Short mmCIF file of C-alpha atoms and ligand atoms in Angstrom, two decimals:
data_model
loop_
_atom_site.label_atom_id
_atom_site.label_comp_id
_atom_site.label_asym_id
_atom_site.label_seq_id
_atom_site.Cartn_x
_atom_site.Cartn_y
_atom_site.Cartn_z
CA MET E 56 -168.00 4.46 20.42
CA LEU E 57 -168.18 7.80 22.20
CA THR E 58 -170.39 10.52 20.75
CA VAL E 59 -168.90 13.85 21.73
CA GLY E 60 -170.16 17.40 21.30
CA ALA E 61 -167.88 20.43 21.21
CA ALA E 62 -170.03 23.23 22.62
CA GLN E 63 -168.43 26.38 21.26
CA LEU E 64 -169.49 29.60 22.97
CA GLY E 65 -169.78 33.05 21.49
CA PRO E 66 -168.84 36.10 23.55
CA ILE E 67 -169.85 36.44 27.21
CA ALA E 68 -170.39 40.09 28.15
CA LYS E 69 -168.78 41.53 31.26
CA ASP E 70 -172.18 42.21 32.79
CA GLU E 71 -173.82 38.94 31.72
CA SER E 72 -175.10 37.14 34.81
CA ARG E 73 -173.88 33.69 35.76
CA ALA E 74 -177.49 32.51 35.58
CA ALA E 75 -177.78 33.71 31.97
CA VAL E 76 -174.54 31.99 30.98
CA VAL E 77 -175.58 28.74 32.65
CA GLU E 78 -178.83 28.86 30.65
CA ARG E 79 -176.76 29.04 27.44
CA LEU E 80 -174.73 26.03 28.59
CA ARG E 81 -177.87 24.09 29.52
CA ASP E 82 -179.30 24.76 26.07
CA LEU E 83 -176.14 23.37 24.44
CA LEU E 84 -176.19 20.36 26.79
CA ARG E 85 -179.79 19.64 25.80
CA GLN E 86 -178.83 19.95 22.12
CA GLY E 87 -176.14 17.38 22.90
CA GLY E 88 -178.75 15.08 24.41
CA THR E 89 -180.91 15.36 21.30
CA ALA E 90 -177.87 14.63 19.09
CA GLY E 91 -177.07 11.47 21.08
CA CYS E 92 -173.97 12.84 22.81
CA ASP E 93 -172.39 11.01 25.74
CA LEU E 94 -170.21 14.01 26.51
CA VAL E 95 -170.42 17.74 25.78
CA VAL E 96 -167.24 19.83 26.12
CA PHE E 97 -167.40 23.54 27.02
CA PRO E 98 -164.52 26.01 26.62
CA GLU E 99 -161.98 27.52 29.02
CA LEU E 100 -163.55 30.01 31.51
CA ALA E 101 -166.98 29.12 30.19
CA LEU E 102 -168.91 30.81 33.00
CA THR E 103 -167.57 34.35 32.62
CA THR E 104 -166.13 36.86 30.26
CA PHE E 105 -162.35 36.46 29.77
CA PHE E 106 -161.57 38.76 32.74
CA PRO E 107 -157.73 38.53 32.56
CA ARG E 108 -157.95 41.18 29.86
CA TRP E 109 -158.43 43.80 32.60
CA PHE E 110 -155.82 44.92 35.11
CA THR E 111 -156.74 45.40 38.73
CA GLU E 112 -154.38 46.27 41.55
CA ASP E 113 -156.42 44.20 43.99
CA ILE E 114 -157.24 40.73 42.64
CA ALA E 115 -159.90 40.28 45.32
CA GLY E 116 -161.90 42.87 43.38
CA HIS E 117 -162.29 40.17 40.71
CA ASP E 118 -163.37 37.42 43.12
CA HIS E 119 -166.87 37.37 41.65
CA TYR E 120 -165.40 35.78 38.50
CA TYR E 121 -164.20 32.73 40.49
CA GLU E 122 -166.11 29.66 41.71
CA THR E 123 -165.54 28.64 45.32
CA ALA E 124 -167.64 25.47 45.03
CA MET E 125 -168.41 23.11 42.19
CA PRO E 126 -171.24 22.49 41.82
CA GLY E 127 -172.30 25.82 43.28
CA PRO E 128 -175.79 27.27 43.58
CA GLU E 129 -175.71 28.64 40.03
CA THR E 130 -174.09 25.63 38.34
CA GLN E 131 -176.08 22.89 40.12
CA ALA E 132 -178.68 22.88 37.32
CA LEU E 133 -176.05 21.72 34.82
CA PHE E 134 -175.22 18.73 37.00
CA ASP E 135 -178.91 17.93 37.40
CA ASP E 136 -179.38 18.13 33.62
CA ALA E 137 -176.40 15.84 33.04
CA LYS E 138 -177.94 13.19 35.26
CA GLU E 139 -181.40 13.57 33.78
CA LEU E 140 -180.20 13.53 30.16
CA GLY E 141 -177.42 10.98 30.68
CA VAL E 142 -174.97 13.41 29.05
CA GLY E 143 -171.67 14.19 30.78
CA PHE E 144 -169.74 17.42 30.34
CA ALA E 145 -166.38 19.13 30.72
CA LEU E 146 -166.53 22.68 32.05
CA GLY E 147 -163.78 25.29 32.30
CA TYR E 148 -164.01 27.93 35.04
CA ALA E 149 -161.93 30.09 37.40
CA GLU E 150 -161.39 28.25 40.70
CA LEU E 151 -160.72 29.94 44.04
CA THR E 152 -159.77 27.38 46.67
CA PRO E 153 -160.45 27.67 50.42
CA GLU E 154 -156.68 28.32 50.80
CA GLY E 155 -156.96 31.31 48.47
CA GLU E 156 -155.27 29.66 45.48
CA ARG E 157 -156.50 30.60 42.02
CA PHE E 158 -156.50 28.11 39.17
CA ASN E 159 -157.78 27.99 35.60
CA THR E 160 -159.64 24.74 36.04
CA THR E 161 -161.70 22.24 34.04
CA ILE E 162 -163.79 19.47 35.54
CA LEU E 163 -165.01 16.30 33.90
CA VAL E 164 -168.52 15.21 34.87
CA GLU E 165 -169.85 11.75 34.09
CA ARG E 166 -173.29 10.90 32.75
CA ASP E 167 -174.60 10.38 36.30
CA GLY E 168 -173.69 13.93 37.28
CA SER E 169 -170.64 12.98 39.36
CA ILE E 170 -167.29 14.76 39.03
CA VAL E 171 -164.68 12.24 37.88
CA GLY E 172 -161.72 14.48 37.15
CA ARG E 173 -160.31 17.95 37.76
CA PHE E 174 -157.56 19.53 35.67
CA ARG E 175 -155.76 22.79 36.48
CA LYS E 176 -154.00 24.64 33.65
CA VAL E 177 -150.26 24.08 33.62
CA HIS E 178 -148.91 26.56 31.03
CA ILE E 179 -150.10 30.03 32.07
CA PRO E 180 -149.44 32.55 29.26
CA GLY E 181 -149.36 36.34 29.25
CA HIS E 182 -147.99 38.64 31.94
CA GLU E 183 -148.24 39.57 35.63
CA ASP E 184 -148.37 43.36 35.58
CA ASP E 185 -150.22 46.06 33.68
CA GLU E 186 -148.69 46.62 30.23
CA PRO E 187 -150.45 49.75 28.94
CA TRP E 188 -148.80 49.53 25.51
CA ARG E 189 -151.06 46.58 24.69
CA PRO E 190 -154.49 47.25 23.13
CA PHE E 191 -155.83 44.86 25.80
CA GLN E 192 -154.19 42.94 28.62
CA HIS E 193 -153.56 39.21 28.93
CA LEU E 194 -153.03 38.97 32.69
CA GLU E 195 -153.52 35.26 33.21
CA ARG E 196 -150.22 35.18 35.11
CA ARG E 197 -151.68 37.69 37.58
CA TYR E 198 -154.97 35.89 38.09
CA PHE E 199 -153.89 32.24 38.04
CA GLN E 200 -151.07 30.17 39.39
CA GLU E 201 -149.45 27.32 37.51
CA SER E 202 -150.64 23.87 38.46
CA ASP E 203 -148.05 21.33 39.55
CA GLU E 204 -150.49 18.45 39.13
CA GLY E 205 -149.43 17.71 35.55
CA PHE E 206 -151.69 16.02 33.03
CA PRO E 207 -153.52 13.10 34.63
CA VAL E 208 -155.99 10.94 32.71
CA TRP E 209 -159.14 9.23 33.94
CA ARG E 210 -161.03 6.07 33.11
CA ALA E 211 -164.33 7.65 32.13
CA PHE E 212 -166.89 7.43 29.34
CA ASP E 213 -165.75 3.84 28.72
CA GLY E 214 -162.34 5.08 27.65
CA ILE E 215 -159.28 6.98 28.90
CA VAL E 216 -159.87 10.73 28.96
CA GLY E 217 -157.53 13.66 29.68
CA MET E 218 -157.83 17.44 29.71
CA ALA E 219 -155.73 20.49 28.87
CA THR E 220 -156.50 24.20 28.71
CA CYS E 221 -155.85 26.65 25.92
CA ASN E 222 -152.13 27.48 25.92
CA ASP E 223 -151.38 23.91 27.09
CA ARG E 224 -152.45 22.77 23.62
CA ARG E 225 -149.43 24.41 21.98
CA TRP E 226 -146.93 22.28 23.95
CA PRO E 227 -146.03 18.78 22.75
CA GLU E 228 -145.34 17.69 26.34
CA THR E 229 -149.04 18.13 27.14
CA TYR E 230 -150.14 15.40 24.74
CA ARG E 231 -147.12 13.17 25.35
CA GLU E 232 -147.71 13.13 29.12
CA MET E 233 -151.21 11.88 28.48
CA GLY E 234 -150.13 9.69 25.56
CA LEU E 235 -147.81 7.84 27.91
CA GLN E 236 -150.86 7.07 30.08
CA GLY E 237 -152.77 5.67 27.10
CA VAL E 238 -155.10 8.61 26.59
CA GLU E 239 -157.84 8.09 24.00
CA MET E 240 -159.52 11.50 24.08
CA VAL E 241 -158.08 14.88 25.11
CA LEU E 242 -160.55 17.69 25.90
CA ILE E 243 -159.25 21.24 25.38
CA GLY E 244 -161.06 24.53 25.88
CA TYR E 245 -159.54 27.79 24.64
CA ASN E 246 -159.82 31.61 24.53
CA THR E 247 -157.42 32.79 21.84
CA PRO E 248 -157.46 36.47 20.88
CA ILE E 249 -156.70 36.94 17.18
CA HIS E 250 -154.36 39.82 18.05
CA TYR E 251 -151.13 38.58 19.63
CA ALA E 252 -149.54 41.76 20.96
CA PRO E 253 -145.94 40.51 21.43
CA ASP E 254 -145.76 39.56 17.71
CA PRO E 255 -148.75 40.65 15.58
CA GLY E 256 -147.17 38.86 12.62
CA GLN E 257 -148.72 35.73 14.11
CA ASN E 258 -152.28 37.13 13.96
CA ALA E 259 -153.00 35.82 10.46
CA LEU E 260 -151.80 32.37 11.50
CA GLN E 261 -153.99 31.93 14.60
CA GLY E 262 -156.36 29.49 12.91
CA PHE E 263 -153.52 27.54 11.33
CA HIS E 264 -151.53 27.26 14.58
CA ASN E 265 -154.64 26.24 16.52
CA HIS E 266 -155.32 23.26 14.31
CA LEU E 267 -151.65 22.51 13.68
CA CYS E 268 -150.84 21.84 17.33
CA MET E 269 -154.00 19.88 18.10
CA GLN E 270 -153.78 17.77 14.94
CA ALA E 271 -150.12 17.01 15.62
CA GLY E 272 -150.87 16.14 19.25
CA ALA E 273 -153.65 13.78 18.16
CA TYR E 274 -151.59 12.02 15.50
CA GLN E 275 -148.33 11.73 17.44
CA ASN E 276 -150.13 10.13 20.38
CA GLY E 277 -152.88 8.21 18.62
CA THR E 278 -155.70 10.03 20.41
CA TRP E 279 -158.89 11.93 19.71
CA VAL E 280 -158.67 15.65 20.50
CA VAL E 281 -161.68 17.89 21.08
CA GLY E 282 -160.79 21.60 20.83
CA VAL E 283 -163.52 24.02 21.93
CA ALA E 284 -163.38 27.80 21.58
CA LYS E 285 -164.94 30.82 23.13
CA GLY E 286 -164.99 32.80 19.89
CA GLY E 287 -166.33 36.04 18.47
CA THR E 288 -165.85 39.61 19.64
CA GLU E 289 -166.07 39.83 23.42
CA GLU E 290 -165.79 43.25 25.02
CA GLY E 291 -164.06 44.54 21.88
CA VAL E 292 -161.58 41.67 21.60
CA GLU E 293 -161.93 39.28 18.69
CA SER E 294 -161.18 35.66 19.55
CA LEU E 295 -160.63 32.63 17.37
CA ALA E 296 -163.51 30.19 16.95
CA GLN E 297 -162.89 27.16 14.65
CA SER E 298 -163.64 24.53 17.32
CA ALA E 299 -162.71 21.11 16.00
CA ILE E 300 -162.96 17.41 16.72
CA ILE E 301 -159.83 15.61 15.55
CA ALA E 302 -159.30 11.90 14.94
CA PRO E 303 -156.19 9.91 15.96
CA SER E 304 -155.12 10.17 12.32
CA GLY E 305 -154.80 13.93 12.85
CA GLN E 306 -157.75 14.60 10.53
CA ILE E 307 -160.47 17.06 11.48
CA VAL E 308 -163.81 15.24 11.47
CA ALA E 309 -166.01 18.16 12.56
CA GLN E 310 -165.45 21.89 12.68
CA ALA E 311 -167.55 24.87 13.81
CA VAL E 312 -168.65 27.21 11.05
CA THR E 313 -169.80 30.15 13.20
CA THR E 314 -168.14 32.30 15.86
CA GLY E 315 -171.06 31.97 18.28
CA ASP E 316 -172.78 29.33 20.41
CA GLU E 317 -172.64 26.22 18.26
CA LEU E 318 -172.58 22.49 18.97
CA ILE E 319 -170.59 20.25 16.64
CA VAL E 320 -170.84 16.50 17.08
CA ALA E 321 -168.78 13.47 16.10
CA LYS E 322 -169.08 9.77 16.75
CA CYS E 323 -165.64 8.78 17.97
CA ASN E 324 -164.46 5.20 17.78
CA LEU E 325 -161.91 4.95 20.57
CA ASP E 326 -160.55 1.75 19.00
CA TRP E 327 -159.12 3.88 16.20
CA CYS E 328 -156.47 5.03 18.67
CA ALA E 329 -154.89 1.58 18.48
CA HIS E 330 -154.17 2.03 14.76
CA TYR E 331 -151.53 4.57 15.74
CA LYS E 332 -150.66 3.46 19.27
CA ASP E 333 -149.87 -0.07 18.05
CA THR E 334 -147.97 0.84 14.87
CA LEU E 335 -145.96 4.01 14.11
CA PHE E 336 -146.35 5.31 17.66
CA ASP E 337 -145.85 2.06 19.52
CA PHE E 338 -144.08 3.83 22.39
CA ALA E 339 -142.87 0.67 24.13
CA ARG E 340 -141.20 -0.50 20.94
CA TYR E 341 -139.88 2.67 19.34
CA ARG E 342 -139.54 5.46 21.91
CA ARG E 343 -135.99 5.99 23.14
CA PRO E 344 -136.27 7.76 26.53
CA GLU E 345 -132.74 6.65 27.37
CA VAL E 346 -131.34 8.95 24.67
CA TYR E 347 -133.74 11.87 25.23
CA GLN E 348 -131.42 13.36 27.81
CA ARG E 349 -132.92 16.82 28.06
CA ILE E 350 -136.69 16.63 27.98
CA THR E 351 -137.44 15.88 31.61
CA ASN E 352 -135.47 18.44 33.61
CA GLN E 353 -134.13 21.11 31.27
CA LYS E 354 -136.36 24.21 31.21
CA GLY E 355 -134.91 26.73 28.75
CA VAL E 356 -132.63 26.41 25.75
CA GLU E 357 -129.01 25.56 26.48
CA LEU E 358 -126.82 26.28 23.47
CA PRO E 359 -123.78 24.12 22.84
CA PRO E 360 -120.40 25.80 23.44
CA VAL E 361 -119.21 27.62 20.32
CA ALA E 362 -116.05 25.51 20.22
CA ASP E 363 -118.11 22.35 20.05
CA ARG E 364 -119.92 23.61 16.96
CA GLY E 365 -116.59 24.22 15.24
CA SER E 366 -115.20 20.81 16.03
CA ALA E 367 -118.45 19.14 14.95
CA ALA E 368 -118.30 20.99 11.61
CA GLU E 369 -114.65 20.10 11.12
CA SER E 370 -115.27 16.45 11.77
CA GLY E 371 -118.16 16.59 9.28
N1 CDV O 536 -156.11 31.59 27.11
C1 CDV O 536 -154.91 31.32 26.55
O1 CDV O 536 -154.16 30.51 27.06
N2 CDV O 536 -154.59 32.04 25.44
C2 CDV O 536 -153.31 31.93 24.79
C3 CDV O 536 -152.92 33.21 24.10
C4 CDV O 536 -152.53 34.26 25.05
C5 CDV O 536 -151.72 33.00 23.19
C6 CDV O 536 -153.30 30.80 23.75
O2 CDV O 536 -152.33 30.04 23.74
O3 CDV O 536 -154.23 30.71 22.94
#
């Protein structure tokens, strides 16, 4: 039985200090302690405003948004709180490595304050260069590189826990990679603007698509999923809230009702995963990797030759 809190955040202003943000996180962690949480999950880039919405020629000019150490001087208090309260946490932040690499990272911290896992975002959405036609930029591909570390899972919190970040949640491979390692709880932070500039027709469906992909990922892999938003209107950009805790059945068991700082809590029985992992989604029994010829190495769509379509139709 793992009691988890999804610590949704409201907007973080561009000029909000790291110290002020950490105080907000500490408050939510303490609320988690009072609610009996073992683990509190914070969103993607939880320490700063969503800075990829601004173009800069020189990325180094944005270095103050990145963490070079974790814990660092300003985040140490969170680790101390975790140990004191006996409440672990997952925290998304911008990572700048000593080698100068930039990742959109989430760490998993156990109840004793020790880091047990680090995940770097795999699917980096948006664009690399300034696109002035957009009402705001989504320059994640300028500020972060893609991780080649995949989707590991960790034995933590008396279960098997994995992580993913925002856009990763829309890809079935994300959950299946972890499902194949027996994952029992997937932690996902997100920053999802309501306005999707390449196809605004999707704007009205943001909430639906958010839950659709996480509920499907949970069900198809027999795992709990904790989806945590940074919501509300941040620097003029409205982002989706609707943080949710989802059972292995695919059902939402808790959902945020505000667009601001809000902790939602659920008691998660990790044994429920077996109901799905041992029946409909008994991978060892029913998966057919030997006939899934394309999923491992093929990147884009490869259409069949036109002639093949004709002959298939003719042969019925
Ligand atoms: N931070 C994100 O990864 N946001 C994307 C937007 C750009 C579509 C998302 O998938 O929510």
